[in-house]
Each structure stands twice: as structure tokens, then as C-alpha cells.
mmCIF file of N, CA and C in Angstrom:
data_model
loop_
_atom_site.group_PDB
_atom_site.id
_atom_site.type_symbol
_atom_site.label_atom_id
_atom_site.label_comp_id
_atom_site.label_asym_id
_atom_site.label_seq_id
_atom_site.Cartn_x
_atom_site.Cartn_y
_atom_site.Cartn_z
ATOM 1 N N UNK T 294 9.239 -45.131 26.640
ATOM 2 C CA UNK T 294 9.175 -46.207 25.660
ATOM 3 C C UNK T 294 7.725 -46.657 25.541
ATOM 4 N N UNK T 295 7.140 -46.402 24.390
ATOM 5 C CA UNK T 295 5.733 -46.747 24.213
ATOM 6 C C UNK T 295 5.467 -47.254 22.809
ATOM 7 N N UNK T 296 4.437 -48.099 22.725
ATOM 8 C CA UNK T 296 3.938 -48.563 21.444
ATOM 9 C C UNK T 296 2.458 -48.231 21.362
ATOM 10 N N UNK T 297 2.043 -47.707 20.228
ATOM 11 C CA UNK T 297 0.646 -47.327 20.048
ATOM 12 C C UNK T 297 0.098 -48.053 18.834
ATOM 13 N N UNK T 298 -0.886 -48.927 19.073
ATOM 14 C CA UNK T 298 -1.495 -49.676 17.976
ATOM 15 C C UNK T 298 -2.778 -49.004 17.526
ATOM 16 N N UNK T 299 -3.053 -49.090 16.244
ATOM 17 C CA UNK T 299 -4.285 -48.526 15.691
ATOM 18 C C UNK T 299 -4.725 -49.351 14.486
ATOM 19 N N UNK T 300 -5.964 -49.119 14.050
ATOM 20 C CA UNK T 300 -6.452 -49.756 12.836
ATOM 21 C C UNK T 300 -7.432 -50.885 13.048
ATOM 22 N N UNK T 301 -7.700 -51.254 14.286
ATOM 23 C CA UNK T 301 -8.657 -52.312 14.528
ATOM 24 C C UNK T 301 -10.077 -51.872 14.213
ATOM 25 N N UNK T 302 -10.999 -52.821 14.263
ATOM 26 C CA UNK T 302 -12.387 -52.488 13.987
ATOM 27 C C UNK T 302 -13.201 -53.724 13.699
ATOM 28 N N UNK T 303 -14.376 -53.499 13.135
ATOM 29 C CA UNK T 303 -15.298 -54.570 12.787
ATOM 30 C C UNK T 303 -15.253 -54.804 11.282
ATOM 31 N N UNK T 304 -15.121 -56.057 10.897
ATOM 32 C CA UNK T 304 -15.057 -56.402 9.482
ATOM 33 C C UNK T 304 -15.800 -57.713 9.274
ATOM 34 N N UNK T 305 -16.355 -57.888 8.096
ATOM 35 C CA UNK T 305 -17.027 -59.144 7.777
ATOM 36 C C UNK T 305 -16.019 -60.214 7.392
ATOM 37 N N UNK T 306 -16.407 -61.453 7.585
ATOM 38 C CA UNK T 306 -15.551 -62.570 7.198
ATOM 39 C C UNK T 306 -15.153 -62.439 5.728
ATOM 40 N N UNK T 307 -13.886 -62.689 5.462
ATOM 41 C CA UNK T 307 -13.366 -62.530 4.112
ATOM 42 C C UNK T 307 -12.768 -61.166 3.851
ATOM 43 N N UNK T 308 -12.984 -60.247 4.764
ATOM 44 C CA UNK T 308 -12.478 -58.891 4.589
ATOM 45 C C UNK T 308 -11.048 -58.733 5.056
ATOM 46 N N UNK T 309 -10.566 -57.504 4.992
ATOM 47 C CA UNK T 309 -9.181 -57.189 5.340
ATOM 48 C C UNK T 309 -9.124 -56.010 6.301
ATOM 49 N N UNK T 310 -8.063 -55.967 7.069
ATOM 50 C CA UNK T 310 -7.757 -54.831 7.938
ATOM 51 C C UNK T 310 -6.250 -54.634 7.941
ATOM 52 N N UNK T 311 -5.854 -53.406 8.182
ATOM 53 C CA UNK T 311 -4.428 -53.103 8.309
ATOM 54 C C UNK T 311 -4.209 -52.416 9.644
ATOM 55 N N UNK T 312 -3.393 -53.019 10.473
ATOM 56 C CA UNK T 312 -3.041 -52.451 11.767
ATOM 57 C C UNK T 312 -1.702 -51.730 11.645
ATOM 58 N N UNK T 313 -1.549 -50.697 12.445
ATOM 59 C CA UNK T 313 -0.296 -49.959 12.454
ATOM 60 C C UNK T 313 0.187 -49.794 13.883
ATOM 61 N N UNK T 314 1.488 -49.868 14.065
ATOM 62 C CA UNK T 314 2.105 -49.711 15.384
ATOM 63 C C UNK T 314 3.135 -48.601 15.302
ATOM 64 N N UNK T 315 2.969 -47.599 16.137
ATOM 65 C CA UNK T 315 3.907 -46.486 16.176
ATOM 66 C C UNK T 315 4.686 -46.524 17.482
ATOM 67 N N UNK T 316 6.006 -46.399 17.374
ATOM 68 C CA UNK T 316 6.866 -46.424 18.546
ATOM 69 C C UNK T 316 7.269 -45.010 18.938
ATOM 70 N N UNK T 317 7.369 -44.785 20.230
ATOM 71 C CA UNK T 317 7.887 -43.507 20.731
ATOM 72 C C UNK T 317 8.852 -43.802 21.866
ATOM 73 N N UNK T 318 9.890 -43.017 21.945
ATOM 74 C CA UNK T 318 10.885 -43.220 22.984
ATOM 75 C C UNK T 318 12.026 -44.116 22.558
ATOM 76 N N UNK T 319 11.890 -44.747 21.394
ATOM 77 C CA UNK T 319 12.982 -45.532 20.841
ATOM 78 C C UNK T 319 12.732 -45.660 19.350
ATOM 79 N N UNK T 320 13.760 -46.043 18.623
ATOM 80 C CA UNK T 320 13.622 -46.176 17.175
ATOM 81 C C UNK T 320 13.507 -47.640 16.793
ATOM 82 N N UNK T 321 12.692 -47.878 15.771
ATOM 83 C CA UNK T 321 12.464 -49.244 15.303
ATOM 84 C C UNK T 321 13.464 -49.637 14.230
ATOM 85 N N UNK T 322 14.723 -49.330 14.450
ATOM 86 C CA UNK T 322 15.713 -49.749 13.460
ATOM 87 C C UNK T 322 16.656 -50.808 14.014
ATOM 88 N N UNK T 323 16.446 -51.210 15.255
ATOM 89 C CA UNK T 323 17.265 -52.278 15.823
ATOM 90 C C UNK T 323 16.454 -53.409 16.455
ATOM 91 N N UNK T 324 15.492 -53.094 17.341
ATOM 92 C CA UNK T 324 14.847 -54.192 18.039
ATOM 93 C C UNK T 324 13.884 -54.968 17.160
ATOM 94 N N UNK T 325 13.661 -56.204 17.545
ATOM 95 C CA UNK T 325 12.597 -56.962 16.903
ATOM 96 C C UNK T 325 11.262 -56.436 17.380
ATOM 97 N N UNK T 326 10.311 -56.373 16.467
ATOM 98 C CA UNK T 326 8.951 -55.976 16.816
ATOM 99 C C UNK T 326 7.998 -57.034 16.294
ATOM 100 N N UNK T 327 6.826 -57.062 16.874
ATOM 101 C CA UNK T 327 5.897 -58.086 16.434
ATOM 102 C C UNK T 327 4.482 -57.812 16.866
ATOM 103 N N UNK T 328 3.598 -58.625 16.361
ATOM 104 C CA UNK T 328 2.185 -58.572 16.710
ATOM 105 C C UNK T 328 1.786 -59.889 17.372
ATOM 106 N N UNK T 329 1.112 -59.762 18.495
ATOM 107 C CA UNK T 329 0.520 -60.887 19.194
ATOM 108 C C UNK T 329 -0.978 -60.625 19.284
ATOM 109 N N UNK T 330 -1.728 -61.654 19.614
ATOM 110 C CA UNK T 330 -3.161 -61.448 19.794
ATOM 111 C C UNK T 330 -3.669 -62.321 20.923
ATOM 112 N N UNK T 331 -4.819 -61.913 21.468
ATOM 113 C CA UNK T 331 -5.469 -62.689 22.517
ATOM 114 C C UNK T 331 -6.954 -62.715 22.247
ATOM 115 N N UNK T 332 -7.459 -63.897 21.951
ATOM 116 C CA UNK T 332 -8.889 -64.074 21.721
ATOM 117 C C UNK T 332 -9.594 -64.297 23.050
ATOM 118 N N UNK T 333 -10.888 -64.058 23.116
ATOM 119 C CA UNK T 333 -11.632 -64.266 24.362
ATOM 120 C C UNK T 333 -11.451 -65.672 24.900
ATOM 121 N N UNK T 334 -11.055 -65.768 26.152
ATOM 122 C CA UNK T 334 -10.907 -67.061 26.801
ATOM 123 C C UNK T 334 -9.660 -67.838 26.417
ATOM 124 N N UNK T 335 -8.776 -67.209 25.662
ATOM 125 C CA UNK T 335 -7.556 -67.900 25.211
ATOM 126 C C UNK T 335 -6.320 -67.110 25.631
ATOM 127 N N UNK T 336 -5.177 -67.763 25.542
ATOM 128 C CA UNK T 336 -3.929 -67.106 25.862
ATOM 129 C C UNK T 336 -3.414 -66.275 24.701
ATOM 130 N N UNK T 337 -2.386 -65.522 24.969
ATOM 131 C CA UNK T 337 -1.793 -64.704 23.911
ATOM 132 C C UNK T 337 -0.962 -65.569 22.991
ATOM 133 N N UNK T 338 -1.033 -65.280 21.682
ATOM 134 C CA UNK T 338 -0.268 -66.031 20.705
ATOM 135 C C UNK T 338 0.386 -65.071 19.717
ATOM 136 N N UNK T 339 1.526 -65.485 19.213
ATOM 137 C CA UNK T 339 2.254 -64.675 18.242
ATOM 138 C C UNK T 339 1.565 -64.750 16.880
ATOM 139 N N UNK T 340 1.523 -63.615 16.204
ATOM 140 C CA UNK T 340 0.945 -63.534 14.863
ATOM 141 C C UNK T 340 2.044 -63.351 13.813
ATOM 142 N N UNK T 341 2.929 -62.412 14.051
ATOM 143 C CA UNK T 341 4.001 -62.128 13.099
ATOM 144 C C UNK T 341 5.055 -61.276 13.776
ATOM 145 N N UNK T 342 6.313 -61.486 13.424
ATOM 146 C CA UNK T 342 7.409 -60.717 13.996
ATOM 147 C C UNK T 342 8.378 -60.281 12.911
ATOM 148 N N UNK T 343 9.045 -59.169 13.166
ATOM 149 C CA UNK T 343 9.939 -58.577 12.172
ATOM 150 C C UNK T 343 11.231 -58.137 12.835
ATOM 151 N N UNK T 344 12.330 -58.530 12.215
ATOM 152 C CA UNK T 344 13.630 -58.012 12.632
ATOM 153 C C UNK T 344 13.829 -56.695 11.902
ATOM 154 N N UNK T 345 13.621 -55.592 12.560
ATOM 155 C CA UNK T 345 13.560 -54.312 11.865
ATOM 156 C C UNK T 345 14.911 -53.824 11.372
ATOM 157 N N UNK T 346 16.014 -54.427 11.830
ATOM 158 C CA UNK T 346 17.307 -53.973 11.325
ATOM 159 C C UNK T 346 17.676 -54.632 10.009
ATOM 160 N N UNK T 347 17.032 -55.735 9.666
ATOM 161 C CA UNK T 347 17.333 -56.392 8.395
ATOM 162 C C UNK T 347 16.099 -56.920 7.688
ATOM 163 N N UNK T 348 14.926 -56.535 8.192
ATOM 164 C CA UNK T 348 13.665 -56.881 7.526
ATOM 165 C C UNK T 348 13.457 -58.377 7.345
ATOM 166 N N UNK T 349 13.909 -59.180 8.294
ATOM 167 C CA UNK T 349 13.616 -60.614 8.270
ATOM 168 C C UNK T 349 12.357 -60.840 9.095
ATOM 169 N N UNK T 350 11.378 -61.486 8.475
ATOM 170 C CA UNK T 350 10.119 -61.690 9.161
ATOM 171 C C UNK T 350 9.960 -63.154 9.541
ATOM 172 N N UNK T 351 9.069 -63.393 10.512
ATOM 173 C CA UNK T 351 8.754 -64.750 10.952
ATOM 174 C C UNK T 351 7.266 -64.832 11.229
ATOM 175 N N UNK T 352 6.661 -65.911 10.749
ATOM 176 C CA UNK T 352 5.257 -66.190 11.022
ATOM 177 C C UNK T 352 5.124 -67.588 11.600
ATOM 178 N N UNK T 353 4.425 -67.750 12.714
ATOM 179 C CA UNK T 353 4.091 -69.107 13.150
ATOM 180 C C UNK T 353 3.311 -69.825 12.046
ATOM 181 N N UNK T 354 3.425 -71.129 11.990
ATOM 182 C CA UNK T 354 2.786 -71.897 10.915
ATOM 183 C C UNK T 354 1.297 -71.592 10.781
ATOM 184 N N UNK T 355 0.637 -71.419 11.918
ATOM 185 C CA UNK T 355 -0.813 -71.203 11.894
ATOM 186 C C UNK T 355 -1.193 -69.836 11.338
ATOM 187 N N UNK T 356 -0.222 -68.937 11.195
ATOM 188 C CA UNK T 356 -0.497 -67.582 10.722
ATOM 189 C C UNK T 356 -0.027 -67.330 9.290
ATOM 190 N N UNK T 357 0.632 -68.300 8.702
ATOM 191 C CA UNK T 357 1.181 -68.084 7.370
ATOM 192 C C UNK T 357 0.078 -67.983 6.321
ATOM 193 N N UNK T 358 0.269 -67.042 5.398
ATOM 194 C CA UNK T 358 -0.628 -66.961 4.252
ATOM 195 C C UNK T 358 -1.613 -65.812 4.277
ATOM 196 N N UNK T 359 -2.054 -65.385 5.457
ATOM 197 C CA UNK T 359 -3.070 -64.333 5.534
ATOM 198 C C UNK T 359 -2.588 -63.084 6.244
ATOM 199 N N UNK T 360 -1.442 -63.153 6.890
ATOM 200 C CA UNK T 360 -0.920 -62.018 7.639
ATOM 201 C C UNK T 360 0.431 -61.608 7.054
ATOM 202 N N UNK T 361 0.624 -60.291 6.938
ATOM 203 C CA UNK T 361 1.880 -59.774 6.403
ATOM 204 C C UNK T 361 2.359 -58.629 7.275
ATOM 205 N N UNK T 362 3.571 -58.764 7.818
ATOM 206 C CA UNK T 362 4.142 -57.710 8.651
ATOM 207 C C UNK T 362 5.177 -56.961 7.823
ATOM 208 N N UNK T 363 5.134 -55.643 7.887
ATOM 209 C CA UNK T 363 6.066 -54.820 7.121
ATOM 210 C C UNK T 363 6.409 -53.560 7.904
ATOM 211 N N UNK T 364 7.485 -52.898 7.489
ATOM 212 C CA UNK T 364 7.732 -51.558 7.977
ATOM 213 C C UNK T 364 6.595 -50.667 7.494
ATOM 214 N N UNK T 365 6.206 -49.711 8.329
ATOM 215 C CA UNK T 365 5.134 -48.818 7.963
ATOM 216 C C UNK T 365 5.577 -47.756 6.966
ATOM 217 N N UNK T 366 4.588 -47.058 6.425
ATOM 218 C CA UNK T 366 4.878 -46.002 5.451
ATOM 219 C C UNK T 366 5.552 -44.808 6.117
ATOM 220 N N UNK T 367 5.280 -44.619 7.380
ATOM 221 C CA UNK T 367 5.905 -43.511 8.104
ATOM 222 C C UNK T 367 7.006 -44.048 9.014
ATOM 223 N N UNK T 368 7.897 -43.179 9.374
ATOM 224 C CA UNK T 368 9.050 -43.574 10.168
ATOM 225 C C UNK T 368 8.624 -44.142 11.513
ATOM 226 N N UNK T 369 9.317 -45.147 11.944
ATOM 227 C CA UNK T 369 9.101 -45.726 13.267
ATOM 228 C C UNK T 369 7.755 -46.398 13.428
ATOM 229 N N UNK T 370 7.260 -46.969 12.357
ATOM 230 C CA UNK T 370 6.012 -47.724 12.442
ATOM 231 C C UNK T 370 6.196 -49.104 11.812
ATOM 232 N N UNK T 371 5.397 -50.031 12.306
ATOM 233 C CA UNK T 371 5.359 -51.378 11.755
ATOM 234 C C UNK T 371 3.893 -51.745 11.542
ATOM 235 N N UNK T 372 3.563 -52.248 10.388
ATOM 236 C CA UNK T 372 2.181 -52.551 10.043
ATOM 237 C C UNK T 372 1.928 -54.058 9.987
ATOM 238 N N UNK T 373 0.658 -54.408 10.147
ATOM 239 C CA UNK T 373 0.212 -55.789 9.979
ATOM 240 C C UNK T 373 -0.984 -55.787 9.039
ATOM 241 N N UNK T 374 -0.794 -56.339 7.851
ATOM 242 C CA UNK T 374 -1.884 -56.489 6.897
ATOM 243 C C UNK T 374 -2.550 -57.834 7.123
ATOM 244 N N UNK T 375 -3.869 -57.818 7.299
ATOM 245 C CA UNK T 375 -4.608 -59.044 7.588
ATOM 246 C C UNK T 375 -5.661 -59.235 6.491
ATOM 247 N N UNK T 376 -5.605 -60.336 5.803
ATOM 248 C CA UNK T 376 -6.509 -60.605 4.677
ATOM 249 C C UNK T 376 -7.320 -61.870 4.917
ATOM 250 N N UNK T 377 -8.445 -61.955 4.228
ATOM 251 C CA UNK T 377 -9.319 -63.137 4.290
ATOM 252 C C UNK T 377 -9.600 -63.515 5.745
ATOM 253 N N UNK T 378 -10.025 -62.542 6.504
ATOM 254 C CA UNK T 378 -10.246 -62.743 7.927
ATOM 255 C C UNK T 378 -11.433 -63.664 8.194
ATOM 256 N N UNK T 379 -11.344 -64.403 9.266
ATOM 257 C CA UNK T 379 -12.421 -65.287 9.707
ATOM 258 C C UNK T 379 -12.811 -64.916 11.134
ATOM 259 N N UNK T 380 -13.983 -65.377 11.594
ATOM 260 C CA UNK T 380 -14.380 -65.075 12.980
ATOM 261 C C UNK T 380 -13.356 -65.563 14.007
ATOM 262 N N UNK T 381 -12.579 -66.590 13.666
ATOM 263 C CA UNK T 381 -11.546 -67.066 14.602
ATOM 264 C C UNK T 381 -10.415 -66.067 14.788
ATOM 265 N N UNK T 382 -10.337 -65.075 13.937
ATOM 266 C CA UNK T 382 -9.320 -64.033 14.074
ATOM 267 C C UNK T 382 -9.758 -62.923 15.027
ATOM 268 N N UNK T 383 -10.972 -63.006 15.526
ATOM 269 C CA UNK T 383 -11.455 -62.017 16.487
ATOM 270 C C UNK T 383 -10.600 -62.067 17.747
ATOM 271 N N UNK T 384 -10.011 -60.938 18.099
ATOM 272 C CA UNK T 384 -9.087 -60.892 19.236
ATOM 273 C C UNK T 384 -8.658 -59.446 19.461
ATOM 274 N N UNK T 385 -7.994 -59.242 20.577
ATOM 275 C CA UNK T 385 -7.265 -57.985 20.784
ATOM 276 C C UNK T 385 -5.860 -58.203 20.258
ATOM 277 N N UNK T 386 -5.418 -57.319 19.385
ATOM 278 C CA UNK T 386 -4.101 -57.426 18.768
ATOM 279 C C UNK T 386 -3.157 -56.428 19.430
ATOM 280 N N UNK T 387 -1.990 -56.938 19.804
ATOM 281 C CA UNK T 387 -1.009 -56.129 20.517
ATOM 282 C C UNK T 387 0.268 -55.984 19.698
ATOM 283 N N UNK T 388 0.779 -54.770 19.693
ATOM 284 C CA UNK T 388 2.097 -54.523 19.128
ATOM 285 C C UNK T 388 3.124 -54.733 20.232
ATOM 286 N N UNK T 389 4.228 -55.396 19.914
ATOM 287 C CA UNK T 389 5.233 -55.697 20.930
ATOM 288 C C UNK T 389 6.635 -55.406 20.405
ATOM 289 N N UNK T 390 7.574 -55.314 21.335
ATOM 290 C CA UNK T 390 8.974 -55.104 20.950
ATOM 291 C C UNK T 390 9.897 -55.571 22.071
ATOM 292 N N UNK T 391 11.130 -55.825 21.705
ATOM 293 C CA UNK T 391 12.156 -56.183 22.671
ATOM 294 C C UNK T 391 13.435 -55.456 22.268
ATOM 295 N N UNK T 392 13.827 -54.471 23.068
ATOM 296 C CA UNK T 392 14.992 -53.657 22.739
ATOM 297 C C UNK T 392 16.280 -54.466 22.737
ATOM 298 N N UNK T 393 16.289 -55.598 23.440
ATOM 299 C CA UNK T 393 17.486 -56.405 23.517
ATOM 300 C C UNK T 393 17.494 -57.581 22.583
ATOM 301 N N UNK T 394 16.526 -57.609 21.666
ATOM 302 C CA UNK T 394 16.395 -58.759 20.776
ATOM 303 C C UNK T 394 16.302 -58.265 19.338
ATOM 304 N N UNK T 395 17.069 -58.872 18.438
ATOM 305 C CA UNK T 395 17.000 -58.491 17.029
ATOM 306 C C UNK T 395 16.421 -59.586 16.157
ATOM 307 N N UNK T 396 16.173 -60.760 16.724
ATOM 308 C CA UNK T 396 15.675 -61.899 15.966
ATOM 309 C C UNK T 396 14.150 -61.939 15.981
ATOM 310 N N UNK T 397 13.556 -61.971 14.794
ATOM 311 C CA UNK T 397 12.105 -62.062 14.716
ATOM 312 C C UNK T 397 11.621 -63.417 15.236
ATOM 313 N N UNK T 398 12.372 -64.474 14.936
ATOM 314 C CA UNK T 398 11.999 -65.809 15.409
ATOM 315 C C UNK T 398 11.996 -65.851 16.936
ATOM 316 N N UNK T 399 13.042 -65.306 17.542
ATOM 317 C CA UNK T 399 13.145 -65.328 19.004
ATOM 318 C C UNK T 399 12.023 -64.516 19.638
ATOM 319 N N UNK T 400 11.690 -63.381 19.053
ATOM 320 C CA UNK T 400 10.623 -62.553 19.621
ATOM 321 C C UNK T 400 9.304 -63.302 19.608
ATOM 322 N N UNK T 401 8.994 -63.945 18.499
ATOM 323 C CA UNK T 401 7.725 -64.658 18.395
ATOM 324 C C UNK T 401 7.655 -65.877 19.318
ATOM 325 N N UNK T 402 8.790 -66.328 19.818
ATOM 326 C CA UNK T 402 8.812 -67.477 20.724
ATOM 327 C C UNK T 402 9.116 -67.063 22.155
ATOM 328 N N UNK T 403 8.865 -65.811 22.456
ATOM 329 C CA UNK T 403 9.107 -65.320 23.810
ATOM 330 C C UNK T 403 7.901 -64.528 24.273
ATOM 331 N N UNK T 404 7.994 -64.031 25.475
ATOM 332 C CA UNK T 404 7.019 -63.049 25.929
ATOM 333 C C UNK T 404 7.737 -61.700 25.885
ATOM 334 N N UNK T 405 7.472 -60.891 24.862
ATOM 335 C CA UNK T 405 8.199 -59.627 24.730
ATOM 336 C C UNK T 405 8.004 -58.722 25.939
ATOM 337 N N UNK T 406 8.986 -57.912 26.270
ATOM 338 C CA UNK T 406 8.888 -57.050 27.447
ATOM 339 C C UNK T 406 8.090 -55.767 27.228
ATOM 340 N N UNK T 407 7.923 -55.350 25.974
ATOM 341 C CA UNK T 407 7.222 -54.094 25.698
ATOM 342 C C UNK T 407 5.939 -54.407 24.926
ATOM 343 N N UNK T 408 4.815 -53.932 25.454
ATOM 344 C CA UNK T 408 3.511 -54.169 24.833
ATOM 345 C C UNK T 408 2.776 -52.853 24.660
ATOM 346 N N UNK T 409 2.102 -52.695 23.537
ATOM 347 C CA UNK T 409 1.186 -51.589 23.352
ATOM 348 C C UNK T 409 -0.135 -51.883 24.043
ATOM 349 N N UNK T 410 -1.074 -50.974 23.899
ATOM 350 C CA UNK T 410 -2.332 -51.090 24.638
ATOM 351 C C UNK T 410 -3.317 -52.052 23.976
ATOM 352 N N UNK T 411 -3.095 -52.467 22.756
ATOM 353 C CA UNK T 411 -3.981 -53.400 22.083
ATOM 354 C C UNK T 411 -5.056 -52.696 21.289
ATOM 355 N N UNK T 412 -5.447 -53.328 20.200
ATOM 356 C CA UNK T 412 -6.540 -52.810 19.389
ATOM 357 C C UNK T 412 -7.477 -53.979 19.051
ATOM 358 N N UNK T 413 -8.763 -53.753 19.204
ATOM 359 C CA UNK T 413 -9.749 -54.815 19.024
ATOM 360 C C UNK T 413 -10.033 -55.047 17.543
ATOM 361 N N UNK T 414 -9.989 -56.316 17.153
ATOM 362 C CA UNK T 414 -10.397 -56.727 15.813
ATOM 363 C C UNK T 414 -11.556 -57.708 15.972
ATOM 364 N N UNK T 415 -12.668 -57.401 15.363
ATOM 365 C CA UNK T 415 -13.844 -58.255 15.432
ATOM 366 C C UNK T 415 -14.265 -58.635 14.020
ATOM 367 N N UNK T 416 -14.358 -59.934 13.772
ATOM 368 C CA UNK T 416 -14.742 -60.428 12.453
ATOM 369 C C UNK T 416 -16.108 -61.091 12.564
ATOM 370 N N UNK T 417 -17.068 -60.571 11.845
ATOM 371 C CA UNK T 417 -18.420 -61.122 11.893
ATOM 372 C C UNK T 417 -18.616 -62.152 10.782
ATOM 373 N N UNK T 418 -19.465 -63.119 11.065
ATOM 374 C CA UNK T 418 -19.697 -64.192 10.080
ATOM 375 C C UNK T 418 -20.813 -63.838 9.116
#
């Protein structure tokens, strides 16, 4: 059971990035999946979560408007579109999942049991 995140990089403030998460060892048609992030010196926080069996998404209030989580173009992937990025969005972004959870809201309010290796996003001013 693994998650592989990709798509991070360096972008200027106001720019966009698209992250992708690929699952192996299980299918993303039942568990909730989501993206969390950890900025330097801060704790991990939820960015967006998706109930992959019914495509219900959840965003914490602080993340609404600039982040969009969707099923990926290829099978067994979940993407995170990030727009109008600011330096405060600089963090390591992690793809997460919980095989025993189907609620996007619940996933974003928990510490998911499955984490990918993280991908660095750096936003310059």
C-alpha cells in the first residue's frame, strides 16, 4: 500500500501548480483520500479531501477558493490544483488515505494512517 506524490516545485507568487497522487496496492474507488501540508516550523494541516466513492470533497475554511481536489486523469490518481499561490503556501505537501474511511470531512479532521513521501512546493515572492 503506497502513495506517490508528484508535481511540486518552485513557482512565483500568483502562479499555479498541479500535484498528483498515485496509489499502488489498493484502488482509490472506496477510501477517502486527501492532501495535507507541513510548512517549516509548523504542524501538519489538511488542505483538501475527497470521498473517492462518490466524489464529495471537503476543504477547511482556510483553504477554500484556491485549492481544488479532483480524481486524476489516469486511473487510481487524485490531483490537487493550486492557484494564486502565496509564499505562505510554501510547504511539503503529502498525499494521504484511509482505507477504513469514506468521508472526506472525517479524513480532513483526522490523522490519516497512510501517507505518501511528500513533495516540496516553494512559492517565491
